[in-house]
mmCIF file of C-alpha atoms in Angstrom:
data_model
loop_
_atom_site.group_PDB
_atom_site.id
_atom_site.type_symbol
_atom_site.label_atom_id
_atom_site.label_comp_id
_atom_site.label_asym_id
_atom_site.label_seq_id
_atom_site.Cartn_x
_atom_site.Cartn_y
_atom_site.Cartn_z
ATOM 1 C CA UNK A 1 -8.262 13.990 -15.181
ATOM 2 C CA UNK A 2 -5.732 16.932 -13.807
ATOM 3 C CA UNK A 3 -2.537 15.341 -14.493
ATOM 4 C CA UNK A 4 -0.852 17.699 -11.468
ATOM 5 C CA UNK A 5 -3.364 16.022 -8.899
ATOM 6 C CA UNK A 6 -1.669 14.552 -5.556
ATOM 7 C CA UNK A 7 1.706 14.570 -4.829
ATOM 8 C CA UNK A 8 1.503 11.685 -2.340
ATOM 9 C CA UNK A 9 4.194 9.143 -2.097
ATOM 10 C CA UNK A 10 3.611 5.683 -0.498
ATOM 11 C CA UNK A 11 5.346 2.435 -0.961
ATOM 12 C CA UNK A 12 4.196 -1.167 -0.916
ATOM 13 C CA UNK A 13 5.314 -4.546 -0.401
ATOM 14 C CA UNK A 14 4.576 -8.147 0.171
ATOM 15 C CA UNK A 15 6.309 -10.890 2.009
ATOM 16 C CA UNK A 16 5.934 -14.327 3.288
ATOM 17 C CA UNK A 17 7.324 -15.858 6.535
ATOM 18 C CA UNK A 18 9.400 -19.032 6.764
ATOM 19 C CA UNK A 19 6.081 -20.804 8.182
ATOM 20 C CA UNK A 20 4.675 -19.681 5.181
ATOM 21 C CA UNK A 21 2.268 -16.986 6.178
ATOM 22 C CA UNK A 22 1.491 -14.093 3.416
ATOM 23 C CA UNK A 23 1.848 -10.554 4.630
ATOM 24 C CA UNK A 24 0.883 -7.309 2.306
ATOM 25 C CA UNK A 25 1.356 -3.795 3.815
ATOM 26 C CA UNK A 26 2.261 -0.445 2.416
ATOM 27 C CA UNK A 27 3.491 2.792 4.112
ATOM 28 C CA UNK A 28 1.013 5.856 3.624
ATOM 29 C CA UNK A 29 2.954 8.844 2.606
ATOM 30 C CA UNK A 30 0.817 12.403 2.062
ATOM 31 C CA UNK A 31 0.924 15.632 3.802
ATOM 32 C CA UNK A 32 -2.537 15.266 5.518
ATOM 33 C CA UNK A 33 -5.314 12.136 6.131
ATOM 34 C CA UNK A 34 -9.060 12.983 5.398
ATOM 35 C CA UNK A 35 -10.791 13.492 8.609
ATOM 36 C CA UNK A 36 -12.705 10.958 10.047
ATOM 37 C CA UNK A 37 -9.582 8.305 8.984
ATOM 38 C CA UNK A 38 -9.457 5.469 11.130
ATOM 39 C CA UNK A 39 -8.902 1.654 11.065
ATOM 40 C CA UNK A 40 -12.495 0.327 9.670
ATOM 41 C CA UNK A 41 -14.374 -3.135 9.567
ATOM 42 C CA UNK A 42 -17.161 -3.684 7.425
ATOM 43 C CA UNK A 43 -19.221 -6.759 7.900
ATOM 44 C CA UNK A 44 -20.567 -8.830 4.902
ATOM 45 C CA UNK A 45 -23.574 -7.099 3.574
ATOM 46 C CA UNK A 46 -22.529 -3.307 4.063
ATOM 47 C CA UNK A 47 -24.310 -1.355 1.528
ATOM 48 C CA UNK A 48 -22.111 1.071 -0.824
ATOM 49 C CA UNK A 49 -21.972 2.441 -4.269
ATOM 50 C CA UNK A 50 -19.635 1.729 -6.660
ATOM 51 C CA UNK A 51 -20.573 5.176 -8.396
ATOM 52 C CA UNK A 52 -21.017 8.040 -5.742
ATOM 53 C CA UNK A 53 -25.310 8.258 -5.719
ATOM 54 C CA UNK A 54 -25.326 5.705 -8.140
ATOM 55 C CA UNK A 55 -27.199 1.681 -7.687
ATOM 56 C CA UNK A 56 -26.043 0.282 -4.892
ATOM 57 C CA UNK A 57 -23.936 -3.212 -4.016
ATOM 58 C CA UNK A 58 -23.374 -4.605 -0.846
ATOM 59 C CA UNK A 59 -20.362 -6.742 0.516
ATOM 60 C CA UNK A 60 -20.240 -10.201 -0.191
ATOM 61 C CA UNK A 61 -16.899 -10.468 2.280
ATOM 62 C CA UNK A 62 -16.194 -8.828 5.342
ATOM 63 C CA UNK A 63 -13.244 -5.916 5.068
ATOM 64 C CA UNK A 64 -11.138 -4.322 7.869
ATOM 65 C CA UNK A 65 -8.477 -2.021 6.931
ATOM 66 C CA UNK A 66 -7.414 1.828 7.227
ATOM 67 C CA UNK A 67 -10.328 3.974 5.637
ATOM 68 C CA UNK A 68 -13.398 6.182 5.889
ATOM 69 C CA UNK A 69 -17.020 5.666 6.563
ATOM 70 C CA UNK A 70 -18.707 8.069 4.030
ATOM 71 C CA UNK A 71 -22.474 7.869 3.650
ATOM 72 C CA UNK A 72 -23.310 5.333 1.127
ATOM 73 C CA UNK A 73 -19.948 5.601 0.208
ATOM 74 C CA UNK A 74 -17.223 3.607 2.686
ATOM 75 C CA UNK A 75 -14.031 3.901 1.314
ATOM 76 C CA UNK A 76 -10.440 1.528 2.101
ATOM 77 C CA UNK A 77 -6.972 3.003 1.384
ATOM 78 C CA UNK A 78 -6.011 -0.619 2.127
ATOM 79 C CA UNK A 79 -7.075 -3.766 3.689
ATOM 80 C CA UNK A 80 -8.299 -7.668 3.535
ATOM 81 C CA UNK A 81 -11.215 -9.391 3.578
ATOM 82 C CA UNK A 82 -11.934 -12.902 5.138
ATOM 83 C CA UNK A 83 -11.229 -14.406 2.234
ATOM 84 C CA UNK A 84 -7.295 -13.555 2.644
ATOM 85 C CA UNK A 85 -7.689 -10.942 -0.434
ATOM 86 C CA UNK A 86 -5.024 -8.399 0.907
ATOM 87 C CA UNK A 87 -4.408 -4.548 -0.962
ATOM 88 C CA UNK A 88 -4.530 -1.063 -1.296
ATOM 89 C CA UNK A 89 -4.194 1.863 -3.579
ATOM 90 C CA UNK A 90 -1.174 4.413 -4.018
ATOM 91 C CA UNK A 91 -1.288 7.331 -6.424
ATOM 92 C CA UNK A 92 -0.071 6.988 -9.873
ATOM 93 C CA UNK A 93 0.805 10.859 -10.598
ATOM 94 C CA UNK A 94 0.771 11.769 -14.138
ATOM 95 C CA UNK A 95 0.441 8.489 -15.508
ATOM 96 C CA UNK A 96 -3.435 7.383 -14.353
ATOM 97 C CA UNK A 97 -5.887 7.507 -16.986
ATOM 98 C CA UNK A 98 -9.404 6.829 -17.529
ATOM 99 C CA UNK A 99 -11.262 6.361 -20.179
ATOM 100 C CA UNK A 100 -14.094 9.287 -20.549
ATOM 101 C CA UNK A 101 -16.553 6.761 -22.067
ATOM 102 C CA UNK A 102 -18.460 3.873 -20.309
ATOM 103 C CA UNK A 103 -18.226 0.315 -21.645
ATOM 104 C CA UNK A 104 -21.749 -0.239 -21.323
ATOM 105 C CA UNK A 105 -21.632 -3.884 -21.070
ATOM 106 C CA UNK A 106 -19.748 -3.807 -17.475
ATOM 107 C CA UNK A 107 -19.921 -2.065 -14.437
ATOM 108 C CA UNK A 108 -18.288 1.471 -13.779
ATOM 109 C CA UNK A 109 -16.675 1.856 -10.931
ATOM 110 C CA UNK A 110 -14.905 5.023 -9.278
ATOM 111 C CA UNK A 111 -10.938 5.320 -8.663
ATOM 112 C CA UNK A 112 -11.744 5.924 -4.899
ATOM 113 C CA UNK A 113 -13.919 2.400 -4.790
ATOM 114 C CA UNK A 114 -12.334 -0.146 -6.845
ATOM 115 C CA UNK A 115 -10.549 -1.490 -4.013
ATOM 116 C CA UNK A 116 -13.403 -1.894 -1.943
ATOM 117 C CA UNK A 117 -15.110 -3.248 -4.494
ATOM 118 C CA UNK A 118 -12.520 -6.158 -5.742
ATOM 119 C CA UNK A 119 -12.288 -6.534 -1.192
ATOM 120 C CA UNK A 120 -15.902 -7.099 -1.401
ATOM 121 C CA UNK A 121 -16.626 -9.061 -4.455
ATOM 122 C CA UNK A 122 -13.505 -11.244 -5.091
ATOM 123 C CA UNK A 123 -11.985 -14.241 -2.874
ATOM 124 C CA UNK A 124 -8.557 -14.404 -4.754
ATOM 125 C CA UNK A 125 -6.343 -12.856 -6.756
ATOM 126 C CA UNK A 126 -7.577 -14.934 -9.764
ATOM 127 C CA UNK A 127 -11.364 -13.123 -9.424
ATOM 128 C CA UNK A 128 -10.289 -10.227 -9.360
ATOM 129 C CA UNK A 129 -8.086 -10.126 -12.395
ATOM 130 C CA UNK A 130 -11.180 -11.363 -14.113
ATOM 131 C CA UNK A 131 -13.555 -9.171 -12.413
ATOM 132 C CA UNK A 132 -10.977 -6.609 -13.720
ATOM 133 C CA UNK A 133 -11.402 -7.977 -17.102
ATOM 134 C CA UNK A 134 -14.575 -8.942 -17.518
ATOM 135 C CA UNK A 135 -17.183 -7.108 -15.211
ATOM 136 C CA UNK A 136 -15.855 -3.967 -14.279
ATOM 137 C CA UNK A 137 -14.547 -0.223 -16.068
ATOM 138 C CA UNK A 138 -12.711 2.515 -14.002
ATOM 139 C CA UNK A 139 -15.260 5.497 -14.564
ATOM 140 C CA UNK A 140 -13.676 9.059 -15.177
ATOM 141 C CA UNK A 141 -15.974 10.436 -12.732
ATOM 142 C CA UNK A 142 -14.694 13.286 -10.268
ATOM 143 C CA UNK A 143 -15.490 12.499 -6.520
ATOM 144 C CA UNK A 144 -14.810 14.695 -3.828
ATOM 145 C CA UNK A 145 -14.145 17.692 -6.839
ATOM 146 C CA UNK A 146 -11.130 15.429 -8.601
ATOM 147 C CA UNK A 147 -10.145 12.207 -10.258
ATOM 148 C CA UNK A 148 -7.449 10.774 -7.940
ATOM 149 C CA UNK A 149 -4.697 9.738 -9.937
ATOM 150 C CA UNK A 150 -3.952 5.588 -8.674
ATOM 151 C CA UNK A 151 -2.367 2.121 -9.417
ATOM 152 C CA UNK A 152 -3.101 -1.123 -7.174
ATOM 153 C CA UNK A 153 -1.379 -3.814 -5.711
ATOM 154 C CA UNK A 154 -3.406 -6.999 -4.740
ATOM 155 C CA UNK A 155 -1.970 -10.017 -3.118
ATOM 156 C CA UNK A 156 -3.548 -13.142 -1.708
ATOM 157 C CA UNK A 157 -2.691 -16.809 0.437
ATOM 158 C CA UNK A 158 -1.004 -17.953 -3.057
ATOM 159 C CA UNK A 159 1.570 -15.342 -2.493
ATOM 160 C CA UNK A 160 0.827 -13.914 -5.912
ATOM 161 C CA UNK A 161 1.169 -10.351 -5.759
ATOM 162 C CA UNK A 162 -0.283 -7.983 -9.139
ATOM 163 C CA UNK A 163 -0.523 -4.686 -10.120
ATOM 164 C CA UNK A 164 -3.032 -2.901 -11.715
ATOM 165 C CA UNK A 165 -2.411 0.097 -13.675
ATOM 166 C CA UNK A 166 -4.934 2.642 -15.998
ATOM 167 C CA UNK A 167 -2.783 4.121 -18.317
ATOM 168 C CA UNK A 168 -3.574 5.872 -21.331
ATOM 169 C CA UNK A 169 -3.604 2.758 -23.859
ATOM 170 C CA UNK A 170 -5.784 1.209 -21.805
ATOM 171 C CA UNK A 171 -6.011 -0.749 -18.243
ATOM 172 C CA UNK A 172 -2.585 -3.212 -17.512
ATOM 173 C CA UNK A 173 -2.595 -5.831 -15.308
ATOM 174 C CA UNK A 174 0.863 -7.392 -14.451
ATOM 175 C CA UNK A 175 0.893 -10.843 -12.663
ATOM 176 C CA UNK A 176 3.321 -12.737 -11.030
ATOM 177 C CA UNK A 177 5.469 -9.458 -10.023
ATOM 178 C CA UNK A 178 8.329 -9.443 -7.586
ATOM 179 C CA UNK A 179 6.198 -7.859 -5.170
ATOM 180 C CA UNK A 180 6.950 -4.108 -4.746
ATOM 181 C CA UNK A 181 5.081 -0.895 -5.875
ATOM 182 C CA UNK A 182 5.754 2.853 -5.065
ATOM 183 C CA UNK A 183 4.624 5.817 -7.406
ATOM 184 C CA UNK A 184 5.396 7.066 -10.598
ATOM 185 C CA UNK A 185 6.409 5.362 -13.272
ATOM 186 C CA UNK A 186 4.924 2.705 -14.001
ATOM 187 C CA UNK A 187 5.729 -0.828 -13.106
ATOM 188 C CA UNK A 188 7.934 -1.903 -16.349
ATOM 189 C CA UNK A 189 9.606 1.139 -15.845
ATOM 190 C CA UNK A 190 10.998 -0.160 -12.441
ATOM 191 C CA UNK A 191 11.598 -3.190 -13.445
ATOM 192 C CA UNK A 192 13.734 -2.046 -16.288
ATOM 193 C CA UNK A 193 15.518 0.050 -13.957
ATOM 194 C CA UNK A 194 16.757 -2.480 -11.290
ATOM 195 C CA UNK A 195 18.928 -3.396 -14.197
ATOM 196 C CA UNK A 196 20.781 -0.096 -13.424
ATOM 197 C CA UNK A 197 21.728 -2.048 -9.603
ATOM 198 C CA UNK A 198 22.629 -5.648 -10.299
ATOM 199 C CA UNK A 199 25.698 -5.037 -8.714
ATOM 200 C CA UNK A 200 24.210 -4.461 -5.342
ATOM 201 C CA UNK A 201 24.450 -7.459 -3.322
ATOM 202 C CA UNK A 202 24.292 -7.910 0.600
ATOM 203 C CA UNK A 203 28.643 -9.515 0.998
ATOM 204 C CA UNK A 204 30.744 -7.189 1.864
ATOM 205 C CA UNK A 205 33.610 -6.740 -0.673
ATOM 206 C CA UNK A 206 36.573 -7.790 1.891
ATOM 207 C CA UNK A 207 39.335 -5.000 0.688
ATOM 208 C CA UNK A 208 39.401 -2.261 -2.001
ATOM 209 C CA UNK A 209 41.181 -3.406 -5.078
ATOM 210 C CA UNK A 210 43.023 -0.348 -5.159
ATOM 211 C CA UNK A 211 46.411 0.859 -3.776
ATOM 212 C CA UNK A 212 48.480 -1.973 -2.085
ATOM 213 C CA UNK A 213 44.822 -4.004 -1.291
ATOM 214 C CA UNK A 214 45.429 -3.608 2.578
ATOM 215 C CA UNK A 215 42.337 -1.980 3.467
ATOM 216 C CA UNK A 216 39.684 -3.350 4.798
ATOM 217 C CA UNK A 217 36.011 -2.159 3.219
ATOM 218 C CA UNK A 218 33.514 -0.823 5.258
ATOM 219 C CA UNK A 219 30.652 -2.587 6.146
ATOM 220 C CA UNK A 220 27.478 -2.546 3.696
ATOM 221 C CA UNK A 221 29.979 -2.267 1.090
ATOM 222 C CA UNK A 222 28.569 -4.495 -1.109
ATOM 223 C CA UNK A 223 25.472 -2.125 -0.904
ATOM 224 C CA UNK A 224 27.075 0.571 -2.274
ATOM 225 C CA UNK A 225 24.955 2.502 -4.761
ATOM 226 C CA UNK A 226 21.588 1.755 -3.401
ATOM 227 C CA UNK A 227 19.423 4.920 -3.751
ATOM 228 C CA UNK A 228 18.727 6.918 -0.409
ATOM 229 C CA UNK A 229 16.673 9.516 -1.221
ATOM 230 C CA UNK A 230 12.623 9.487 -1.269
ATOM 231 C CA UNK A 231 12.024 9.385 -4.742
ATOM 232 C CA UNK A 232 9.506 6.497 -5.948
ATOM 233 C CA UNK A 233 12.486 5.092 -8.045
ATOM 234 C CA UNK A 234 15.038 4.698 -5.198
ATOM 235 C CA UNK A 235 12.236 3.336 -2.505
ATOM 236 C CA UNK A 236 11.470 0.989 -4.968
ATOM 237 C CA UNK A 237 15.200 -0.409 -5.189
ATOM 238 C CA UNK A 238 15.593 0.006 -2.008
ATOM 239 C CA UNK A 239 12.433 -2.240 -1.407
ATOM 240 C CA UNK A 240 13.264 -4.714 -3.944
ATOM 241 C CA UNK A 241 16.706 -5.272 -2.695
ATOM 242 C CA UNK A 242 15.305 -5.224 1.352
ATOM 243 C CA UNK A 243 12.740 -7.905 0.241
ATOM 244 C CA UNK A 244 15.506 -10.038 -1.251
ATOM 245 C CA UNK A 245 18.005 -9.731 0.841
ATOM 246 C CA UNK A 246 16.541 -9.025 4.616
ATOM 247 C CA UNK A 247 15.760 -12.314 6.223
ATOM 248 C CA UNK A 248 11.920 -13.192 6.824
ATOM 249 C CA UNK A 249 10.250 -13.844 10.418
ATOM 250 C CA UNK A 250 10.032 -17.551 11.371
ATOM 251 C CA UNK A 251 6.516 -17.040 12.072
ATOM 252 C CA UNK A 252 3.687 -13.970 11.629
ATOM 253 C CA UNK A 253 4.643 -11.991 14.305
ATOM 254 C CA UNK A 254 8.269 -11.328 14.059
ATOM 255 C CA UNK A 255 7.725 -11.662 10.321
ATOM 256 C CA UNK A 256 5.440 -8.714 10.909
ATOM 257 C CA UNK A 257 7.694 -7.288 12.747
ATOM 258 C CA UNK A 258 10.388 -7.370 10.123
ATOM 259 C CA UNK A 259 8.309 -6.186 7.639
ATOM 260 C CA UNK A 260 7.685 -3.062 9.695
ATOM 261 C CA UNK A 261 11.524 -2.527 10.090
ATOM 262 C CA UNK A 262 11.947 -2.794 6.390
ATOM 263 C CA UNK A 263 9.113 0.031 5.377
ATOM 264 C CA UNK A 264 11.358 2.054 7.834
ATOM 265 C CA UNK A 265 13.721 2.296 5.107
ATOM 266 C CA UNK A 266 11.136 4.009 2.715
ATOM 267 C CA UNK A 267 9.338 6.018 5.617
ATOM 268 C CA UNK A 268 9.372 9.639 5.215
ATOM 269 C CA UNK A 269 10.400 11.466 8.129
ATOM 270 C CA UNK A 270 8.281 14.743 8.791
ATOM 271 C CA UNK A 271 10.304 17.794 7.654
ATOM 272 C CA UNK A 272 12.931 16.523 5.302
ATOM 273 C CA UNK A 273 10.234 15.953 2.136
ATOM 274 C CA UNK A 274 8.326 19.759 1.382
ATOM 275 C CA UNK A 275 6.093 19.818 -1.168
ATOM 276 C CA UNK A 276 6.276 22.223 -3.875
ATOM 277 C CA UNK A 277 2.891 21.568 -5.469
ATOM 278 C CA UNK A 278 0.296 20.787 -2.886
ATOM 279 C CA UNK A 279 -2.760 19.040 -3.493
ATOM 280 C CA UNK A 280 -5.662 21.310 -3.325
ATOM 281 C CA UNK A 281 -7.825 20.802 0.074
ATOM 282 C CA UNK A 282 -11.394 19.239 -0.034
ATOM 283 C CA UNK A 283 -13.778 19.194 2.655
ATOM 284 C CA UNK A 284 -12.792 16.315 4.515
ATOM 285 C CA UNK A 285 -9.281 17.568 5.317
ATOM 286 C CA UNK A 286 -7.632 19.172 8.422
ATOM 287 C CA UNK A 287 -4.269 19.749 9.794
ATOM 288 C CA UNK A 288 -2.651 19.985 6.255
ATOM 289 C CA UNK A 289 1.147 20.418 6.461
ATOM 290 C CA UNK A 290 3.742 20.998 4.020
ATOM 291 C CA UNK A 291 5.587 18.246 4.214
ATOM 292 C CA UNK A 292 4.786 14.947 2.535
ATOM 293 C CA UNK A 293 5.403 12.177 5.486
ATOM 294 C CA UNK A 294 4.526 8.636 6.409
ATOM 295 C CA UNK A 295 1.493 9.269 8.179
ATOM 296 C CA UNK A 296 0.942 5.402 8.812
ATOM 297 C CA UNK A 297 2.183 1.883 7.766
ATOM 298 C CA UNK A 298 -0.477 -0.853 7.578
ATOM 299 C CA UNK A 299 0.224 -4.370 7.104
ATOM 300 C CA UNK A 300 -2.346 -7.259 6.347
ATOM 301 C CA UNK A 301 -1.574 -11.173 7.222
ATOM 302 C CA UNK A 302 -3.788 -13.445 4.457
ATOM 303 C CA UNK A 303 -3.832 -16.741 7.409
ATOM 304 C CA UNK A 304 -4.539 -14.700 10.257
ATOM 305 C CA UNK A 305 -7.036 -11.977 9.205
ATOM 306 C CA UNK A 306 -4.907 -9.667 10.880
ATOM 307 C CA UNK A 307 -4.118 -5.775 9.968
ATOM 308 C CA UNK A 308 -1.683 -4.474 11.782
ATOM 309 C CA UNK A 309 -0.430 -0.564 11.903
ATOM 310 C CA UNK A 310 1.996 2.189 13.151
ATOM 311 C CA UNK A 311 1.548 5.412 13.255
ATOM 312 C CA UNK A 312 4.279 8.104 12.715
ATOM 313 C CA UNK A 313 3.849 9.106 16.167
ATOM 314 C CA UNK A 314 2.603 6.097 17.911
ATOM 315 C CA UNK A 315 5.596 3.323 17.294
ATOM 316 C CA UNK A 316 3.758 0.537 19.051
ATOM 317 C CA UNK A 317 2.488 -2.014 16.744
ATOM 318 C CA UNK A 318 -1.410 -2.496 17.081
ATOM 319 C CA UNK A 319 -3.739 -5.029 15.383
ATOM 320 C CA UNK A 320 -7.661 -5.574 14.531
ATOM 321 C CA UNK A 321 -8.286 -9.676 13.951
ATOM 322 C CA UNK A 322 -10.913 -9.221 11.247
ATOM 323 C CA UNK A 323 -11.712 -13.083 12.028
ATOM 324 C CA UNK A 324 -12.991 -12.241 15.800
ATOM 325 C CA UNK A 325 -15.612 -9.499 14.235
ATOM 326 C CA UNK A 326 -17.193 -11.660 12.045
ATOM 327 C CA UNK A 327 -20.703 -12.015 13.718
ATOM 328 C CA UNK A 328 -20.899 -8.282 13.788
ATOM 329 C CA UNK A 329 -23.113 -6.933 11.933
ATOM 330 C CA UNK A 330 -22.492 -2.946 12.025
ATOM 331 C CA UNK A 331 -19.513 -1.500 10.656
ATOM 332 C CA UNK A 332 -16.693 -0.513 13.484
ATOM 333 C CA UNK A 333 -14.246 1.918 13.109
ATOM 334 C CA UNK A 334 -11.369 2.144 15.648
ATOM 335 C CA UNK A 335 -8.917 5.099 16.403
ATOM 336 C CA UNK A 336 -5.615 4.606 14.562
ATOM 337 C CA UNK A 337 -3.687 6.647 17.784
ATOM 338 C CA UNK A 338 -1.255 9.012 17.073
ATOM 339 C CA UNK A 339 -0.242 10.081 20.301
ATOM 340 C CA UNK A 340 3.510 8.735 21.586
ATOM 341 C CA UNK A 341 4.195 5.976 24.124
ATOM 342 C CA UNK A 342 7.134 4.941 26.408
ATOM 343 C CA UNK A 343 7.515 2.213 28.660
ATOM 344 C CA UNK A 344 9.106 3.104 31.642
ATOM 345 C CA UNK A 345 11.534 0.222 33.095
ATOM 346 C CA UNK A 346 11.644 0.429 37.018
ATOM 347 C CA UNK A 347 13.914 -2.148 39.681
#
């Protein structure tokens, strides 16, 4: 695998509302999105390959999330199925890697495709740490002329939330986390380095204890020292101290939009994160800039069947109910609109 492939950022998260709905989303951070992109539902029964032009499988649960409809070949950045398994991938720069050999006793499976495939095969969290184990080996296998470099997070109606990481002593699988992922390094790493903020707290401190003690702190004091910069290290404090700390919606939709409000903290905004080693172009993408920025945020509800998404130009919070497509039996694909909107407020 080239270890320099991708710079993308992305961050992801999952929550629960007080009426004890689970929510997964993630904000997609890259400089470009493969053409053809758009919000995609597969039905149960969709053919696709876990190996590009290898055997085929098909769908045993219907999918809907942000993704592409390849040939043979359908591919989900993120998503749920109608079981209420909710996920997506994010790149894992420099750390990713796959063995070269096949176990020939399970299945291989591309990078691209594992998510679709654990979507497609797996009700719970619970199958698909065992698919994980048991059935299935990430395949070193180029698609689209590289290996993409990636880690997964995986959530479901328990509100268990893992993530699943190939790294060079083998694949790790880390359950019961506190249910945030960005980039590079790997998960213990953050972990271990949220030790480096257990100061931050959400009280303000009421005065400074220096000079005569009169003055009054400002507020988000008790704050102070939380990372602001884009780095995967500071969006994951950031997250993990948001997700804490922020308070949850009463109910799905204004714990949806909460959630939103909180990956605004992580968003990159176009122009203020240049990349200084961009990812080569393949033939599926246009309008490459050079700027890593949060193209989209997508967020899944496990109850509702529900994926919701933004767009960095279009604000206004959309949704696809993955329940109400059920008897389909086509796959759908849906524009993810970038353009702006306003409402205009008139006597």
């Amino acid at each position: 695998m080239e270890r320099g492939f991708c710079t993308a950022g992305c961050s992801a998260l999952s929550w629960d509302t007080k009426d004890g709905k689970h929510l997964w989303g993630r904000n997609y951070d890259f400089d470009r999105l493969a053409e053809g992109t758009q919000v995609t539902f597969l039905p149960r029964g969709t053919a696709y390959a876990p190996v590009a032009g290898g055997s085929g499988e098909t769908l045993r649960y219907a999918c809907a999330g942000t993704g592409l409809l390849l040939p043979q070949n359908p591919v989900l950045y993120e998503g749920l199925n109608d079981q209420g398994l909710m996920g997506g991938q994010l790149y894992y720069r420099s750390f990713a890697a796959y063995p070269d050999g096949l176990d020939t006793g399970k299945r291989p499976v591309q990078p691209p495709f594992l998510l679709l495939h654990l979507l497609g095969q797996c009700a719970t969290v619970e199958e698909a740490v065992r698919c994980l184990e048991e059935e299935i080996c990430l395949a070193n296998i180029p698609f689209l002329g590289a290996v993409p470099p990636l880690h997964w997070s995986l959530s479901d109606r328990t509100g268990e939330t893992v993530v699943i990481e190939p790294n060079a002593d083998g694949l790790h699988i880390y359950r019961n986390t506190i249910g945030v992922m960005t980039n590079s390094p790997s998960y213990p790493w953050h972990r271990t380095n949220l030790l480096n903020y257990a100061g931050l707290r959400d009280l303000d401190y009421a005065q400074t204890p220096f000079g005569d003690g009169q003055e009054q702190c400002f507020s988000g004091s008790g704050a102070q020292g939380l990372p602001g910069d884009w780095s995967s290290p500071s969006r994951f404090v950031r997250l993990a101290f948001l997700r804490r700390f922020a308070l949850p919606g009463k109910d799905e939709e204004t714990g949806v939009s909460r959630m939103f409000r909180l990956f605004q903290s992580a968003a990159f905004p176009l122009g203020a994160v240049q990349v200084s080693h961009q990812t080569p172009a393949t033939e599926l993408d246009a309008d490459v800039l050079p700027y890593d920025y949060t193209v989209y945020t997508g967020i899944c509800c496990a109850e509702s069947l529900r994926y919701y998404w933004t767009t960095y130009e279009g604000q206004q919070i959309r949704y696809l109910d993955l329940g109400a497509l059920l008897e389909h039996q086509t796959p759908l694909q849906f524009p993810m609109e970038q353009t702006l909107g306003f409402l205009p407020v008139t006597p």
